C-alpha cells in the first residue's frame, strides 16, 4: 500500500511539474531559439526540480569534471540502467545536447520538452535519419557544445553493463573531441526496466577522467570503445561494493523553483472544484517518464 501511495504521489507530482515547465521552456525556446546552451540548462533545471518530486529517490554526483568542460566540446558517454537516468544526470552542471530515439519526441509533454530543449532525435536503422543526426551532432561539437550519448543504445534490465555501439566513438574521433565517461549506478532500482512503478533507492553518477582522441582514426574505434567500456566497468564494480549512502539531492535554487511553482499553483487552482465557469474540474495532465537513448536515450 505504501509503495502504491508513493507511486501515485510521484506521478501526480511529475504531471504538475511537466505542465508547469512546458510554457517556461517554450518561452525560453522562443526568445533564445538559437541558444542551445540556455535551452539545455532549462531542461537540466526541469530534471533537477522534477527529481525532487520522487521521495523514493536519493541522487548524488561524484568525480571532478574537466576544468574546461564549459569551454570545449566533449562526447559524454554513460551506461544506461533506467528511465531514471536522465533525472540523475540532470545533476551534471555543464551544457550538452542529448541524442535520443525519435519515438520519445512524439510522447506528449515530455517529447515536446525534449524538442524545446534542443535534443537530437534519431530513428535507429533508418539511414537518412542517422545521417541527419550525425551531421547535426558534428555541427554541435564543432560549435563547442558537448553531446550526451548512451553507447549501449538500450537500458539494462538488471544494472549489468551491455555491449557498446560505435557511434559515439566515431563522432568523437571525427571531430577530435575527448570522451568524458560517466558511470551510472543504482537507477535500475529507482525505475526498473518494464515497470511503471518507482523503487526506493539511492543512485550515483560518477564522472571519470576524460580520454583524448586527437591523433586517432576510425580504425581506432574498437580499441577506444573497449577502453571506455573497461573504465566504466571497473568503476561500476567499485560502486556496487561501496557502502550505500543516502544523501539528499543537491538543493534547487529559488530561481529554478519560482516561475514553475507559480504556474503549478495556477494549474492546481484551475483544477479545483468550483474553479472556472460552471465550477467544473479541469484535468491536470498525465506523466510520461523520460526515455532511453541509442548510443542515445531509449524508452
Short mmCIF file of N, CA and C in Angstrom, two decimals, residues 211-289:
data_model
loop_
_atom_site.label_atom_id
_atom_site.label_comp_id
_atom_site.label_asym_id
_atom_site.label_seq_id
_atom_site.Cartn_x
_atom_site.Cartn_y
_atom_site.Cartn_z
N UNK A 211 39.16 11.06 -21.86
CA UNK A 211 40.07 10.27 -22.69
C UNK A 211 40.25 11.02 -24.01
N UNK A 212 41.47 11.45 -24.35
CA UNK A 212 41.68 12.22 -25.58
C UNK A 212 41.53 11.34 -26.82
N UNK A 213 41.14 11.97 -27.92
CA UNK A 213 41.01 11.25 -29.19
C UNK A 213 41.86 11.86 -30.29
N UNK A 214 42.56 12.94 -30.01
CA UNK A 214 43.39 13.60 -31.04
C UNK A 214 44.43 12.61 -31.55
N UNK A 215 44.54 12.53 -32.88
CA UNK A 215 45.50 11.62 -33.49
C UNK A 215 44.94 10.25 -33.80
N UNK A 216 43.75 9.94 -33.30
CA UNK A 216 43.13 8.65 -33.58
C UNK A 216 42.40 8.70 -34.92
N UNK A 217 42.24 7.55 -35.54
CA UNK A 217 41.48 7.42 -36.78
C UNK A 217 40.32 6.46 -36.54
N UNK A 218 39.46 6.33 -37.54
CA UNK A 218 38.32 5.43 -37.39
C UNK A 218 38.75 3.98 -37.18
N UNK A 219 39.97 3.66 -37.59
CA UNK A 219 40.48 2.30 -37.33
C UNK A 219 40.67 2.05 -35.84
N UNK A 220 40.76 3.13 -35.06
CA UNK A 220 40.96 3.01 -33.61
C UNK A 220 39.65 2.93 -32.83
N UNK A 221 38.51 2.98 -33.53
CA UNK A 221 37.22 2.98 -32.83
C UNK A 221 37.05 1.77 -31.92
N UNK A 222 37.30 0.53 -32.39
CA UNK A 222 37.10 -0.62 -31.50
C UNK A 222 37.94 -0.55 -30.23
N UNK A 223 39.21 -0.15 -30.36
CA UNK A 223 40.07 -0.07 -29.18
C UNK A 223 39.60 1.02 -28.22
N UNK A 224 39.20 2.18 -28.77
CA UNK A 224 38.71 3.27 -27.92
C UNK A 224 37.41 2.86 -27.23
N UNK A 225 36.53 2.24 -27.98
CA UNK A 225 35.25 1.79 -27.41
C UNK A 225 35.47 0.85 -26.22
N UNK A 226 36.36 -0.12 -26.40
CA UNK A 226 36.60 -1.09 -25.32
C UNK A 226 37.37 -0.47 -24.15
N UNK A 227 38.23 0.51 -24.44
CA UNK A 227 38.93 1.21 -23.37
C UNK A 227 37.93 1.95 -22.47
N UNK A 228 37.00 2.66 -23.11
CA UNK A 228 36.00 3.40 -22.34
C UNK A 228 35.09 2.44 -21.58
N UNK A 229 34.67 1.38 -22.24
CA UNK A 229 33.79 0.41 -21.57
C UNK A 229 34.48 -0.22 -20.37
N UNK A 230 35.77 -0.53 -20.52
CA UNK A 230 36.52 -1.15 -19.41
C UNK A 230 36.62 -0.20 -18.22
N UNK A 231 36.85 1.08 -18.49
CA UNK A 231 36.93 2.04 -17.38
C UNK A 231 35.59 2.14 -16.65
N UNK A 232 34.51 2.20 -17.41
CA UNK A 232 33.19 2.27 -16.79
C UNK A 232 32.91 1.00 -16.00
N UNK A 233 33.29 -0.16 -16.56
CA UNK A 233 33.04 -1.44 -15.88
C UNK A 233 33.77 -1.52 -14.54
N UNK A 234 35.02 -1.07 -14.51
CA UNK A 234 35.81 -1.12 -13.27
C UNK A 234 35.17 -0.24 -12.20
N UNK A 235 34.78 0.97 -12.58
CA UNK A 235 34.19 1.89 -11.60
C UNK A 235 32.80 1.42 -11.18
N UNK A 236 32.06 0.83 -12.11
CA UNK A 236 30.74 0.31 -11.77
C UNK A 236 30.84 -0.79 -10.72
N UNK A 237 31.83 -1.65 -10.87
CA UNK A 237 32.03 -2.72 -9.89
C UNK A 237 32.42 -2.13 -8.53
N UNK A 238 33.25 -1.09 -8.55
CA UNK A 238 33.63 -0.46 -7.28
C UNK A 238 32.43 0.15 -6.58
N UNK A 239 31.57 0.81 -7.35
CA UNK A 239 30.38 1.42 -6.76
C UNK A 239 29.44 0.38 -6.19
N UNK A 240 29.36 -0.77 -6.84
CA UNK A 240 28.50 -1.84 -6.32
C UNK A 240 28.96 -2.32 -4.95
N UNK A 241 30.27 -2.32 -4.74
CA UNK A 241 30.82 -2.83 -3.48
C UNK A 241 30.89 -1.76 -2.39
N UNK A 242 30.70 -0.50 -2.77
CA UNK A 242 30.82 0.58 -1.79
C UNK A 242 29.62 0.59 -0.86
N UNK A 243 29.81 1.04 0.38
CA UNK A 243 28.68 1.16 1.30
C UNK A 243 27.64 2.12 0.74
N UNK A 244 26.39 1.79 0.93
CA UNK A 244 25.31 2.64 0.44
C UNK A 244 25.18 3.87 1.33
N UNK A 245 25.16 5.03 0.72
CA UNK A 245 24.96 6.27 1.47
C UNK A 245 23.70 6.95 0.94
N UNK A 246 22.91 7.46 1.83
CA UNK A 246 21.71 8.18 1.43
C UNK A 246 21.98 9.67 1.60
N UNK A 247 22.01 10.37 0.49
CA UNK A 247 22.33 11.80 0.50
C UNK A 247 21.23 12.52 -0.26
N UNK A 248 20.74 13.58 0.32
CA UNK A 248 19.68 14.34 -0.34
C UNK A 248 20.20 14.94 -1.64
N UNK A 249 19.33 15.13 -2.63
CA UNK A 249 19.76 15.76 -3.88
C UNK A 249 20.32 17.15 -3.64
N UNK A 250 21.15 17.61 -4.57
CA UNK A 250 21.68 18.97 -4.47
C UNK A 250 20.52 19.95 -4.41
N UNK A 251 20.62 20.98 -3.58
CA UNK A 251 19.50 21.91 -3.44
C UNK A 251 19.16 22.60 -4.75
N UNK A 252 17.89 22.77 -4.97
CA UNK A 252 17.42 23.50 -6.13
C UNK A 252 17.29 24.96 -5.73
N UNK A 253 17.79 25.85 -6.56
CA UNK A 253 17.77 27.27 -6.21
C UNK A 253 16.36 27.82 -6.27
N UNK A 254 16.14 28.90 -5.54
CA UNK A 254 14.81 29.52 -5.54
C UNK A 254 14.45 30.02 -6.93
N UNK A 255 15.46 30.44 -7.69
CA UNK A 255 15.19 30.90 -9.05
C UNK A 255 14.68 29.79 -9.94
N UNK A 256 15.18 28.56 -9.75
CA UNK A 256 14.72 27.43 -10.54
C UNK A 256 13.28 27.07 -10.20
N UNK A 257 12.90 27.27 -8.95
CA UNK A 257 11.58 26.85 -8.50
C UNK A 257 10.52 27.92 -8.70
N UNK A 258 10.90 29.19 -8.70
CA UNK A 258 9.93 30.27 -8.57
C UNK A 258 8.86 30.26 -9.66
N UNK A 259 9.28 30.38 -10.94
CA UNK A 259 8.30 30.50 -12.01
C UNK A 259 7.47 29.24 -12.18
N UNK A 260 8.08 28.02 -12.24
CA UNK A 260 7.26 26.82 -12.34
C UNK A 260 6.33 26.67 -11.15
N UNK A 261 6.74 27.07 -9.96
CA UNK A 261 5.88 26.94 -8.79
C UNK A 261 4.63 27.79 -8.94
N UNK A 262 4.80 29.01 -9.45
CA UNK A 262 3.65 29.88 -9.67
C UNK A 262 2.71 29.25 -10.68
N UNK A 263 3.29 28.69 -11.76
CA UNK A 263 2.45 28.07 -12.79
C UNK A 263 1.75 26.84 -12.25
N UNK A 264 2.47 26.03 -11.45
CA UNK A 264 1.85 24.84 -10.87
C UNK A 264 0.69 25.23 -9.97
N UNK A 265 0.84 26.31 -9.21
CA UNK A 265 -0.25 26.77 -8.35
C UNK A 265 -1.46 27.17 -9.19
N UNK A 266 -1.19 27.80 -10.32
CA UNK A 266 -2.29 28.19 -11.20
C UNK A 266 -3.00 26.97 -11.75
N UNK A 267 -2.22 25.93 -12.11
CA UNK A 267 -2.82 24.70 -12.62
C UNK A 267 -3.70 24.06 -11.56
N UNK A 268 -3.19 23.99 -10.31
CA UNK A 268 -3.95 23.40 -9.22
C UNK A 268 -5.24 24.17 -8.97
N UNK A 269 -5.15 25.50 -9.02
CA UNK A 269 -6.33 26.32 -8.79
C UNK A 269 -7.38 26.07 -9.86
N UNK A 270 -6.90 25.99 -11.11
CA UNK A 270 -7.83 25.75 -12.21
C UNK A 270 -8.47 24.38 -12.13
N UNK A 271 -7.76 23.43 -11.50
CA UNK A 271 -8.26 22.06 -11.44
C UNK A 271 -9.14 21.82 -10.22
N UNK A 272 -9.24 22.80 -9.29
CA UNK A 272 -10.02 22.56 -8.08
C UNK A 272 -11.51 22.71 -8.34
N UNK A 273 -12.33 21.99 -7.56
CA UNK A 273 -13.78 22.13 -7.72
C UNK A 273 -14.19 23.58 -7.52
N UNK A 274 -15.09 24.03 -8.38
CA UNK A 274 -15.58 25.40 -8.25
C UNK A 274 -14.77 26.41 -9.02
N UNK A 275 -13.62 25.98 -9.57
CA UNK A 275 -12.80 26.93 -10.33
C UNK A 275 -13.32 27.01 -11.74
N UNK A 276 -13.32 28.22 -12.29
CA UNK A 276 -13.70 28.38 -13.69
C UNK A 276 -15.21 28.39 -13.86
N UNK A 277 -15.67 28.64 -15.09
CA UNK A 277 -17.08 28.75 -15.37
C UNK A 277 -17.79 27.44 -15.05
N UNK A 278 -18.90 27.52 -14.34
CA UNK A 278 -19.71 26.34 -14.06
C UNK A 278 -19.17 25.48 -12.96
N UNK A 279 -17.98 25.80 -12.41
CA UNK A 279 -17.42 25.03 -11.31
C UNK A 279 -16.94 23.66 -11.70
N UNK A 280 -16.69 23.37 -12.98
CA UNK A 280 -16.24 22.04 -13.40
C UNK A 280 -14.78 21.85 -13.06
N UNK A 281 -14.41 20.58 -12.73
CA UNK A 281 -13.00 20.25 -12.52
C UNK A 281 -12.29 20.26 -13.87
N UNK A 282 -11.02 20.68 -13.86
CA UNK A 282 -10.22 20.67 -15.09
C UNK A 282 -9.15 19.61 -14.97
N UNK A 283 -8.90 18.83 -16.02
CA UNK A 283 -7.84 17.82 -15.95
C UNK A 283 -6.48 18.46 -15.83
N UNK A 284 -5.63 17.86 -15.01
CA UNK A 284 -4.29 18.41 -14.81
C UNK A 284 -3.34 17.91 -15.87
N UNK A 285 -3.43 16.67 -16.26
CA UNK A 285 -2.49 16.11 -17.24
C UNK A 285 -1.99 14.77 -16.77
N UNK A 286 -1.09 14.17 -17.52
CA UNK A 286 -0.56 12.86 -17.16
C UNK A 286 0.94 12.88 -17.28
N UNK A 287 1.58 11.99 -16.53
CA UNK A 287 3.05 11.94 -16.53
C UNK A 287 3.53 10.89 -17.49
N UNK A 288 4.58 11.21 -18.22
CA UNK A 288 5.25 10.25 -19.08
C UNK A 288 6.71 10.25 -18.69
N UNK A 289 7.26 9.10 -18.37
CA UNK A 289 8.66 9.05 -17.93
C UNK A 289 9.60 9.34 -19.06
#
